[in-house]
């Protein structure tokens, strides 16, 4: 199902239209000097379309630096006048939205802690109804695609058509190398559901550590994301928020120039036919895989009828453990990862169990 958000693409101001939309700037606006210094260096890199800065900061614990507020909007006006960079600011309340518009901010973004709350998103949407402004909606902190879509729809229904999503990763209970789990599938699913909606990746909040930022940024571009939002500070070590993940303007420029921009399809026809040949092989193999799965399910159903006739439990834990062990030792020997085999088998097993449960309950 495709979702019809009525959209006009958000503009890129780089000279090369193939470049993704690039938004860069500090996590927080701390002083006029810090903003101007960072913005001047970013401008010199010629690889930035918008200058970001947090003016009101949603901090996890009270007592941390909560942003400079209205005065920082004045500094951003100066940045814009001096460098010509368009500005982007996070808004979380109707008051923030009104102030940001009053000071001529070009791009408003709804943060991850706000996009989880439909009441907040709706009140922001009502306060900017019909305004000529670009709005970006970060994914909610929890991996819920419907909630993300709902937030985008609320803004879009308020007549905002210059709209994009920002993929900044999701909170996870378990420890990981990332600060926020990317769950790339969810960003891909959003692109599939809303083909006209630009999806911008925020590698800084996914990575949480500056050395991981370039890897995440490259992966985002490899997955055909439409842009990047990167945290850049003139002196990250003394940043008042997210010090560990911010890049210096020099590191940013180096990262951007090193990024590989890939094509959707090869330019030369002979290379295209090689790709087509591989794809034909994949299509044939996929058919075989799905036919085998269908056969497996029909045998599972026979087993389900047998279990019903002999009054046996649907879930046979020993058998499931045996399947898992046998398959995983086989597939790791032929080069598939244990994790992948386990996930695939779990999916197949779950479907088998569902089919057999229906048989038990007489619904087959
Ligand atoms: C930010 O961009 O600085 C920020 C607070 O991001 P998020 O809403 O993704 O946590
Ligand atoms: Mn931040």
GROMACS .gro file of N, CA and C and ligand atoms in nm, residues 27 52 57 205 231 242 245, ligand 2:
model
   22
   27UNK      N    1   2.486   2.034   1.782
   27UNK     CA    2   2.370   1.979   1.854
   27UNK      C    3   2.295   2.098   1.914
   52UNK      N    4   2.206   2.358   1.096
   52UNK     CA    5   2.119   2.318   1.208
   52UNK      C    6   2.175   2.366   1.341
   57UNK      N    7   1.656   2.225   2.408
   57UNK     CA    8   1.707   2.088   2.406
   57UNK      C    9   1.625   1.996   2.494
  205UNK      N   10   2.308   1.078   1.564
  205UNK     CA   11   2.231   1.021   1.675
  205UNK      C   12   2.222   0.869   1.667
  231UNK      N   13   2.579   1.631   1.312
  231UNK     CA   14   2.614   1.728   1.416
  231UNK      C   15   2.761   1.768   1.405
  242UNK      N   16   2.577   1.626   2.362
  242UNK     CA   17   2.624   1.530   2.261
  242UNK      C   18   2.769   1.552   2.217
  245UNK      N   19   2.956   1.272   1.996
  245UNK     CA   20   2.919   1.235   1.859
  245UNK      C   21   2.940   1.348   1.758
  366LIG    MN1   22   2.210   1.609   1.959
   0.00000   0.00000   0.00000
